Coordinates of C-alpha atoms in Angstrom, one line a residue:
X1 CA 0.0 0.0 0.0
X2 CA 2.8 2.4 1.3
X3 CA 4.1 2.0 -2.8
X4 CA 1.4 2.1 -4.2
X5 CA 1.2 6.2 -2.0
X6 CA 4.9 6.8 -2.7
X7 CA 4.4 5.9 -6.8
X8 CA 1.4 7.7 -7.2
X9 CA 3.3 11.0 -5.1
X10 CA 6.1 10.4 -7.7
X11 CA 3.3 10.4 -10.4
X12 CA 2.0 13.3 -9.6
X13 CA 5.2 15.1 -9.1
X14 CA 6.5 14.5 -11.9
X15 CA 3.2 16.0 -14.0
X16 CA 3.6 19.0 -11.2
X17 CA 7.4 19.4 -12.3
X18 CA 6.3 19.2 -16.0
X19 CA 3.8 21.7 -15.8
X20 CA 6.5 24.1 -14.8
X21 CA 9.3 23.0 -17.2
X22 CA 8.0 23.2 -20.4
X23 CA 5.6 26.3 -19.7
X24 CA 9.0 27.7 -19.3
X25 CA 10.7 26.4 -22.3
X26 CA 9.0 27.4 -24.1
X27 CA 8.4 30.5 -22.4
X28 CA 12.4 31.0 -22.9
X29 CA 12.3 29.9 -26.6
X30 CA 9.5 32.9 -27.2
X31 CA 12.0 35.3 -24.9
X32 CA 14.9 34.3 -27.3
X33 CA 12.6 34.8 -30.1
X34 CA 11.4 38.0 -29.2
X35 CA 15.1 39.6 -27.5
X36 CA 16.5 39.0 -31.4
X37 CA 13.9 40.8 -33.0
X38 CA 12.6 43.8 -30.9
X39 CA 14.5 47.0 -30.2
X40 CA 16.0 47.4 -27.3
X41 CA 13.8 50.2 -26.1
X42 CA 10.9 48.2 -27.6
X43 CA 11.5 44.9 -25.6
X44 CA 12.1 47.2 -22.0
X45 CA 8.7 48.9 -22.6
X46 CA 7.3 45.3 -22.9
X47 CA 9.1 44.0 -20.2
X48 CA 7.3 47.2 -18.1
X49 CA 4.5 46.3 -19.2
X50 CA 4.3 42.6 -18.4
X51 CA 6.0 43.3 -15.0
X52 CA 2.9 45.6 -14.5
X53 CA 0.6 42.7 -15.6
X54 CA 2.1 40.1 -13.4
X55 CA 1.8 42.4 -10.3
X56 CA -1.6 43.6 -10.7
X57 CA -2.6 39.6 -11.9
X58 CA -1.3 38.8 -8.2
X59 CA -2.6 41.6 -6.3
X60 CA -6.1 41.0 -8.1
X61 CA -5.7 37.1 -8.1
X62 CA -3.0 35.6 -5.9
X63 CA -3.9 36.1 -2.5
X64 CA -8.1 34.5 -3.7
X65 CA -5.9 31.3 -5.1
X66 CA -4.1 31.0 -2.0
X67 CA -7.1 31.5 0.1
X68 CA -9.3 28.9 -1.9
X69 CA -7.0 26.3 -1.8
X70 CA -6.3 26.6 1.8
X71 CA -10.2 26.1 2.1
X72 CA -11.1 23.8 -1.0
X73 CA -8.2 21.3 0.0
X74 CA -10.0 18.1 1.2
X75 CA -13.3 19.2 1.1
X76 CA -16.8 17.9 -0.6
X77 CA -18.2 18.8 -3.8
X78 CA -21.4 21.0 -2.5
X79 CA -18.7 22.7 0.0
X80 CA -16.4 23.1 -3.0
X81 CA -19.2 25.2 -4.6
X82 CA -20.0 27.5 -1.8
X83 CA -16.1 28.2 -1.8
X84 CA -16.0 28.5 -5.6
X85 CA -19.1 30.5 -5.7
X86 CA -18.0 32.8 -2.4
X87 CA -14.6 33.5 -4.2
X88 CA -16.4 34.5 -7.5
X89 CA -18.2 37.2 -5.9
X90 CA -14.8 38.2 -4.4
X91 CA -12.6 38.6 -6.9
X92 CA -15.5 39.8 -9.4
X93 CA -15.5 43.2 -6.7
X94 CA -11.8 43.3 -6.7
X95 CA -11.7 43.1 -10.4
X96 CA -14.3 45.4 -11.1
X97 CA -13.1 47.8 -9.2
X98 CA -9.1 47.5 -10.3
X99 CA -10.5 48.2 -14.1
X100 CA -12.3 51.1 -13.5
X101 CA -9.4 53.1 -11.6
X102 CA -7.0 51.9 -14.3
X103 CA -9.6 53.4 -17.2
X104 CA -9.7 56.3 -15.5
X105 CA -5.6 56.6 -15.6
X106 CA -5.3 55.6 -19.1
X107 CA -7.7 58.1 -19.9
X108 CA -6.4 60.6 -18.0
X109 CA -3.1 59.9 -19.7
X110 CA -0.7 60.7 -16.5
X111 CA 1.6 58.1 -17.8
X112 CA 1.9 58.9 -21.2
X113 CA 5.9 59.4 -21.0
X114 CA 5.9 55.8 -19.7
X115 CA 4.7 53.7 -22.2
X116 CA 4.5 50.6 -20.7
X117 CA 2.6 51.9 -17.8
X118 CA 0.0 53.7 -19.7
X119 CA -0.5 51.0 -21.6
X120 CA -0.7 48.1 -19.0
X121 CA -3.8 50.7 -17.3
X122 CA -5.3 50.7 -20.7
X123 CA -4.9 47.0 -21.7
X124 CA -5.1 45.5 -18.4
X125 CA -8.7 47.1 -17.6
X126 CA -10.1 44.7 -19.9
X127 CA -7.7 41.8 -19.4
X128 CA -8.2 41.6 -15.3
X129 CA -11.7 41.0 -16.2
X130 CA -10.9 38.1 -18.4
X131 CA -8.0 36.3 -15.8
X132 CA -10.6 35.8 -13.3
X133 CA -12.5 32.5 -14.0
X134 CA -9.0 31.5 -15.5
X135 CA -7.3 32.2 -12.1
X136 CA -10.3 30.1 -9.9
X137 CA -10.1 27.6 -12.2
X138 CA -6.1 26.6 -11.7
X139 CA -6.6 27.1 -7.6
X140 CA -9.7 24.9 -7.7
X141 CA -7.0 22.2 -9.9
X142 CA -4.3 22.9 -7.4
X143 CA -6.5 22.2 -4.6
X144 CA -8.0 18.7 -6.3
X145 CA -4.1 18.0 -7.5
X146 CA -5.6 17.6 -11.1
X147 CA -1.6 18.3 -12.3
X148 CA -3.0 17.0 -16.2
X149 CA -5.4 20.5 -16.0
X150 CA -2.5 22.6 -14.5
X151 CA -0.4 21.2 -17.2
X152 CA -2.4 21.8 -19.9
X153 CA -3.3 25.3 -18.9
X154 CA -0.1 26.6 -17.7
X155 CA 1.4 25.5 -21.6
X156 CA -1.5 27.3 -23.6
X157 CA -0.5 30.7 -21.4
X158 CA 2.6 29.7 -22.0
X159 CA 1.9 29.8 -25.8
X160 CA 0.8 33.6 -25.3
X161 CA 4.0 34.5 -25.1
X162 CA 5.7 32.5 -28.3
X163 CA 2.5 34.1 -30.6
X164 CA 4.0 37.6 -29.2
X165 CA 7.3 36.8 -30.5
X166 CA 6.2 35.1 -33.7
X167 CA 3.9 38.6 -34.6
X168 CA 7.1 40.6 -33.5
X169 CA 9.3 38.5 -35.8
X170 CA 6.9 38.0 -38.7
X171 CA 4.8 41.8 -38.6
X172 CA 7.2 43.7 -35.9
X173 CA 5.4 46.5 -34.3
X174 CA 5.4 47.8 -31.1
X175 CA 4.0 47.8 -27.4
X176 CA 0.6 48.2 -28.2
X177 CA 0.5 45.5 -30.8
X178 CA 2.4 43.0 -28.5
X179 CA -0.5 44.0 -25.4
X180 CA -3.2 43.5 -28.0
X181 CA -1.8 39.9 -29.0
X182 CA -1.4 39.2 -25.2
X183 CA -4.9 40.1 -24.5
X184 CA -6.8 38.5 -27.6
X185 CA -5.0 35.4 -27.1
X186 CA -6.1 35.5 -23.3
X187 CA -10.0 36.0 -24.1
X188 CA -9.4 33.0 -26.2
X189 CA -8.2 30.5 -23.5
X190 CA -10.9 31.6 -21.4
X191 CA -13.5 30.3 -24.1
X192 CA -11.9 27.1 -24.2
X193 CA -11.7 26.9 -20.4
X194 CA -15.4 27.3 -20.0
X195 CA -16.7 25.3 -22.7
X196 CA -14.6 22.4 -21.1
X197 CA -16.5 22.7 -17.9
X198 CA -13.0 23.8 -16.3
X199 CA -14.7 26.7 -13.8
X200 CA -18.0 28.3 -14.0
X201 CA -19.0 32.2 -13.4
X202 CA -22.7 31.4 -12.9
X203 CA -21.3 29.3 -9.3
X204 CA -21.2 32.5 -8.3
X205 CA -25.0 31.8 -6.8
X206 CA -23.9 29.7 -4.6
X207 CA -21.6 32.6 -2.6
X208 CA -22.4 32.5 1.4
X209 CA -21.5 35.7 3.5
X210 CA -19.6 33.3 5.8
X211 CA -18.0 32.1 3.1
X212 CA -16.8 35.3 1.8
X213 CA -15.9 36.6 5.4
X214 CA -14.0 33.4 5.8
X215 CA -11.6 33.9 2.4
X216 CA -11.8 37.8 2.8
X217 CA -10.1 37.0 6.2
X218 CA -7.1 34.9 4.9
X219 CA -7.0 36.9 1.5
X220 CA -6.6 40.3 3.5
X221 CA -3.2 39.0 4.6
X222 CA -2.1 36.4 1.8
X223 CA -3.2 39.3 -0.7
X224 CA -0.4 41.7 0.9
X225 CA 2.1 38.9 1.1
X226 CA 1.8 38.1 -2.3
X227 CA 1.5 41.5 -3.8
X228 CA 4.9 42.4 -1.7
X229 CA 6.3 39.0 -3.2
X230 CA 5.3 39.7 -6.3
X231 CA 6.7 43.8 -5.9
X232 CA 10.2 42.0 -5.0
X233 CA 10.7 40.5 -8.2
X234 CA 9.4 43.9 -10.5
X235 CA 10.3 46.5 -7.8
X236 CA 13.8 46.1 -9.8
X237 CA 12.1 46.1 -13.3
X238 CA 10.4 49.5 -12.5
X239 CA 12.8 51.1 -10.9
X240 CA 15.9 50.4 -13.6
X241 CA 12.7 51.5 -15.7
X242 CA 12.1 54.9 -14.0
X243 CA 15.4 56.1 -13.0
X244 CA 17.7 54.1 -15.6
X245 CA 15.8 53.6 -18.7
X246 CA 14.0 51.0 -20.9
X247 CA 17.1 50.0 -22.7
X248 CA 18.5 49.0 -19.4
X249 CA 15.7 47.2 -18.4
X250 CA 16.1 45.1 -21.7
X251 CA 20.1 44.3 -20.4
X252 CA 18.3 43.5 -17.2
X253 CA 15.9 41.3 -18.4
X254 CA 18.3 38.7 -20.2
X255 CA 19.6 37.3 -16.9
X256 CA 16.5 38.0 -15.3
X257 CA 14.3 35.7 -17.7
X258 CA 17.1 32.8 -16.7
X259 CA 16.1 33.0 -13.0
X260 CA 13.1 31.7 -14.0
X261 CA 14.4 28.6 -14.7
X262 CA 16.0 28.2 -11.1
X263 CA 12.4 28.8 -9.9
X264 CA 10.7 25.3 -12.2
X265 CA 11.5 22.8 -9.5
X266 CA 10.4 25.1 -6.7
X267 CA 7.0 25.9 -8.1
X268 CA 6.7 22.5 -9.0
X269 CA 7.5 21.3 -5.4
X270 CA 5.2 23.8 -4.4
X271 CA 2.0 23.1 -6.5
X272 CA 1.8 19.9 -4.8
X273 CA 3.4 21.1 -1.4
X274 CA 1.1 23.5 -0.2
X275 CA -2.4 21.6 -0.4
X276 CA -0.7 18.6 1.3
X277 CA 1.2 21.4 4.2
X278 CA -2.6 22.9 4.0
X279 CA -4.1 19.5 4.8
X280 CA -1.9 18.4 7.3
X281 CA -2.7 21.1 9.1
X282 CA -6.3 20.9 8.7
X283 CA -5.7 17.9 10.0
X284 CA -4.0 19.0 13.4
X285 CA -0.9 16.8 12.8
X286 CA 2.4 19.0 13.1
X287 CA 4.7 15.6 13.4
X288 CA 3.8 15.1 10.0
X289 CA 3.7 19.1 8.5
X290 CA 6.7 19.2 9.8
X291 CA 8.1 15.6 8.1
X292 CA 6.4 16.9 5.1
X293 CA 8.6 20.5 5.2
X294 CA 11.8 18.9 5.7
X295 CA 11.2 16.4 3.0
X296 CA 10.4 18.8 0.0
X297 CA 13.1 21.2 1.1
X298 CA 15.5 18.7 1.5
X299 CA 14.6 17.4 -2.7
X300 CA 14.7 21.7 -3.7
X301 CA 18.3 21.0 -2.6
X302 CA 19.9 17.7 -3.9
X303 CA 18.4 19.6 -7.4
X304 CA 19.8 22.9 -7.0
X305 CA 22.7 23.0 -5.4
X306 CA 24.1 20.9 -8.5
X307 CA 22.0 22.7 -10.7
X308 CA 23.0 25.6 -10.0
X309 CA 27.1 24.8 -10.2
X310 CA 27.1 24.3 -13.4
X311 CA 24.7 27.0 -14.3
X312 CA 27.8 29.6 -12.9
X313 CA 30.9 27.0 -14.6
X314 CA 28.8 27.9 -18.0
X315 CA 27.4 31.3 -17.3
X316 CA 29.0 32.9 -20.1
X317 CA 27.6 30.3 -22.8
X318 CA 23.9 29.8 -21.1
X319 CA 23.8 34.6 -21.2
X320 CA 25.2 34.2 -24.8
X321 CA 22.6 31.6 -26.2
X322 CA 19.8 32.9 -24.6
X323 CA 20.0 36.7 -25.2
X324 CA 22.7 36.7 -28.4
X325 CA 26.3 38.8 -28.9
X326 CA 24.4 42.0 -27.9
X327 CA 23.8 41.2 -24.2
X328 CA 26.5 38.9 -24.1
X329 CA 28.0 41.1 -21.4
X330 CA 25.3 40.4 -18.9
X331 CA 27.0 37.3 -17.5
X332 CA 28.0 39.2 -13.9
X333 CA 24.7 39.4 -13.5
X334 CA 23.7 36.0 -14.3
X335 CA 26.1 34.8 -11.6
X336 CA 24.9 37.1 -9.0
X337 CA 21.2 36.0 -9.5
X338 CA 22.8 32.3 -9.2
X339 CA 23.7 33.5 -5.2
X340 CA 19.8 34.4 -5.1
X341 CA 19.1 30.7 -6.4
X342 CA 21.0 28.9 -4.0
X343 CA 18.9 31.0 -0.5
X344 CA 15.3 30.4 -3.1
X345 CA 14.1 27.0 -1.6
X346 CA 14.2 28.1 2.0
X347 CA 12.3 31.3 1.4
X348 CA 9.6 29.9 -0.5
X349 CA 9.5 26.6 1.4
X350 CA 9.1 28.7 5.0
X351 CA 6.6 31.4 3.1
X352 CA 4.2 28.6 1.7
X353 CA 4.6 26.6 5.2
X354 CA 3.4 30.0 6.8
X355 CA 0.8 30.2 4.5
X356 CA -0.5 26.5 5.2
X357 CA -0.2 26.9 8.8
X358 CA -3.1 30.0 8.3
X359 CA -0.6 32.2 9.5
X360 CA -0.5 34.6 6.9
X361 CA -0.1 38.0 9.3
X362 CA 3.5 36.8 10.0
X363 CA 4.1 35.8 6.2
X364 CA 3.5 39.5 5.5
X365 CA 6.2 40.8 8.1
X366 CA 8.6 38.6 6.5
X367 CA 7.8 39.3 2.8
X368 CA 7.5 43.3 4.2
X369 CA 10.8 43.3 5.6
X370 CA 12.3 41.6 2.5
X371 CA 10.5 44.0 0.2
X372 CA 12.1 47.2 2.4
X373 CA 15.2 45.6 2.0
X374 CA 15.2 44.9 -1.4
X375 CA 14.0 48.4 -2.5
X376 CA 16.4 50.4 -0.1
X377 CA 19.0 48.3 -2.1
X378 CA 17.8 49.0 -5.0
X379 CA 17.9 52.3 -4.9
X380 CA 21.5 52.6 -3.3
X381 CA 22.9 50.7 -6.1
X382 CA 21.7 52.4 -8.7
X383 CA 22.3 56.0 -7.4
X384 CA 25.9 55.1 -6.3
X385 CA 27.1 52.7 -9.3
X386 CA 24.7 53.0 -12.2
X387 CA 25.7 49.2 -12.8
X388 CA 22.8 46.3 -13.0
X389 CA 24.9 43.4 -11.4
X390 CA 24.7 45.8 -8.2
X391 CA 21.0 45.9 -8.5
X392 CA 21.0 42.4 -9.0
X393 CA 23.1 41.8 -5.7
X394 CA 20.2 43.8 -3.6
X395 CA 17.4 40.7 -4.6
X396 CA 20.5 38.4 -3.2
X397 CA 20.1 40.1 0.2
X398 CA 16.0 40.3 0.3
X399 CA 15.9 36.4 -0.4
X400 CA 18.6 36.0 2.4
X401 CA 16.4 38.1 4.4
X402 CA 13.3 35.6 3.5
X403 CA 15.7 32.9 4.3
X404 CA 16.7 33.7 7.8
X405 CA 13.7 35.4 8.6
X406 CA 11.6 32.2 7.5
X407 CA 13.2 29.7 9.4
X408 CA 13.1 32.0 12.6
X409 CA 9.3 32.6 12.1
X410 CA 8.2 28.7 11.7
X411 CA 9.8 28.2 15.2
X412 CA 7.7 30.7 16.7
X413 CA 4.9 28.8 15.3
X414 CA 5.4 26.0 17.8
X415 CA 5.9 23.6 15.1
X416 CA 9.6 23.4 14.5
X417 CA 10.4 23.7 17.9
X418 CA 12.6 20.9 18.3
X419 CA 14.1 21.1 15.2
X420 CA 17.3 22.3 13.3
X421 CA 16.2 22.9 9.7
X422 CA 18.8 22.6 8.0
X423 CA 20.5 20.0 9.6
X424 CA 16.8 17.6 9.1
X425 CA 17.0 19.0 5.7
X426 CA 20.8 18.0 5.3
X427 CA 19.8 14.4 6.8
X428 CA 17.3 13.8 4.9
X429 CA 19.2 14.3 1.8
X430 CA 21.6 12.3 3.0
X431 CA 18.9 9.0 3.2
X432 CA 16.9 10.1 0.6
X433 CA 20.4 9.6 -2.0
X434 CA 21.6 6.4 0.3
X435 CA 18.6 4.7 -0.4
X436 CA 18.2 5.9 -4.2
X437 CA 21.8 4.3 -4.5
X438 CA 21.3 1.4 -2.8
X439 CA 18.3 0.6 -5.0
X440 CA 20.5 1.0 -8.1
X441 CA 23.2 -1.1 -6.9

């Protein structure tokens, strides 16, 4: 029986992992594409501009997924509705109201000298509308571990970007065609979503007050977390933008686009991490949260820590075939983001363990603190040196931050009390390849 568990966990990891690895080939295959093609100042405006999108998509989006999967996870169908439902009606207000202030911006053209800005509150009006049902429908997946949805999902977005870099190599144009693309493509996928039965608007009946109390609660401190998360990654984006220049944020965003790949077995890990942390929880069992923690942290490791040597051996081939001769001189900065890769697992591992213990007021100090660091940083370096791998150094000290800050905050919890984390983690890894040899030999 105890196999049987372990190959099925293996199954669905494995679909988890794949879900997150060829989204991002492919997503890294459209970048190369598109970097080749576009004009410097072209590419930083759309980088702006997709920052701006992914921010707003979590602030609108992330903390309701969060919320309805730490409710959905191991519940019945007729609950599952009321959640649904209750979360519909949430994020439809959110949405709603997110559009209209951006239509009023656009149209009040206060960012017209910022391209990429006035064209995400233009564009992004319309398309926060559209992510919605999208957004409920991959937490409800999440929470039922239905990885062959996620999967299939997660490679049409995916496919968003590569249609982008085909119309920019084929047509050309600028920002405004490239958002237009991005948002027809998006009203697409939602068609196919619904008419596959994936997530339904009209669940939206079934919405209970409670219910909406009950996610407004977790969302009100997950939303912040995830919104401060989510301004660590573009606070550098928009401030290289604002005080540097587009071009610079097109040098930036070479390196940049390769962290993404250090981030495929983490969100992987994750996707089926967090409803298991969630349920365990649910469950009242910290002995096995916390065997659960130490396990997925201590696989994030025996991956990256080899991973990520010969990432910085071959630096200087992986910067030249992914952004070409002209940004071959990013490198530095490649290696500097491969110090941020080595602290990721911990801060993301102790941030979604927060987050399944329902303490999500104590996520946001962390993530609050990290952001303040990173920005301060930020700023420093690019007001004293004017050079990007400096700005790239500040995100290493925000996810050390996370790091330390993380593993402090779960032992306050009461969970981890008798527990070194990193030497379970280092143990564990030490079995885990033990008995993966001895089954070989």
């Amino acid at each position: 029986m105890q196999s049987l568990k372990n190959k099925e966990q293996i199954k669905i990891q494995v679909l988890a992992f794949a879900s997150q690895l060829l989204p991002a080939i492919i997503g890294v295959l459209s970048f190369m594409l598109l970097v080749r093609t576009a004009k410097p100042i072209v590419l930083g405006e759309y980088v702006i501009y997709m920052a701006a999108v992914v921010l707003f998509e979590m602030i609108k989006s992330g903390g309701l997924q969060s919320a309805l999967v730490m409710r959905a996870s191991g519940t019945d169908k007729q609950q599952q509705l009321t959640i649904n439902g209750s979360a519909y009606w949430l994020g439809s207000v959110i949405s709603f109201s997110l559009s209209i202030i951006l239509a009023i911006i656009y149209f009040s053209g206060y960012f017209e000298h910022q391209p990429g800005i006035q064209v995400f509150c233009g564009w992004y009006a319309i398309l926060g509308i559209i992510t919605l049902p999208l957004h409920i429908a991959e937490a409800t997946a999440v929470a039922r571990q239905d990885i062959k949805f996620l999967l299939w999902l997660r490679l049409f977005q995916s496919t968003n970007a590569l249609l982008i870099a085909c119309y920019a190599y084929f047509i050309g144009g600028g920002l405004k065609n490239f958002a237009t693309v991005h948002l027809v493509f998006t009203f697409f996928l939602l068609m196919v979503v619904l008419i596959f039965g994936k997530t339904n608007p009209l669940q939206i009946r079934f919405k209970t007050m409670a219910e909406v109390k009950a996610l407004f609660k977790l969302i009100k401190y997950t939303l912040a977390t995830l919104a401060t998360t989510n301004l660590l990654k573009s606070a550098d984006t928009f401030l290289i933008g604002s005080l540097m220049g587009p071009v610079y944020v097109a040098k930036y965003a070479v390196p940049l686009k390769l962290t993404e790949l250090f981030e495929i077995p983490l969100r992987s890990l994750s996707t089926t991490a967090f409803p298991q942390l969630a349920a365990k929880n649910n469950d009242k069992d910290p002995a096995a949260f916390k065997n659960h923690f130490i396990q997925y942290l201590s696989w994030a490791y025996l991956l990256y820590i080899p991973g990520l040597m010969i990432a910085f051996i071959f630096a200087p081939y992986i910067v030249l075939f992914i952004g070409g001769n002209q940004y071959a001189d990013t490198t530095i900065i490649f290696r500097v983001f491969i110090l941020y890769g080595l602290l990721l697992p911990t801060d993301r591992m102790t941030g979604i363990s927060l987050d399944a213990l329902q303490k999500p007021a104590i996520n946001l100090k962390k993530v609050f603190i990290m952001a303040t660091v990173n920005i301060v940083a930020d700023v420093l370096a690019i007001h004293f040196t004017h050079q990007l791998e400096w700005v790239a150094f500040a995100s290493v000290l925000n996810v050390a931050t996370g790091a330390l800050l993380g593993c402090w905050m779960l032992k306050q919890t009461g969970v981890f009390t008798d527990t070194v984390i990193y030497k379970d983690v280092y143990n564990h890894g030490i079995l885990f390849v033990k008995q993966g040899w001895q089954k070989l030999r």
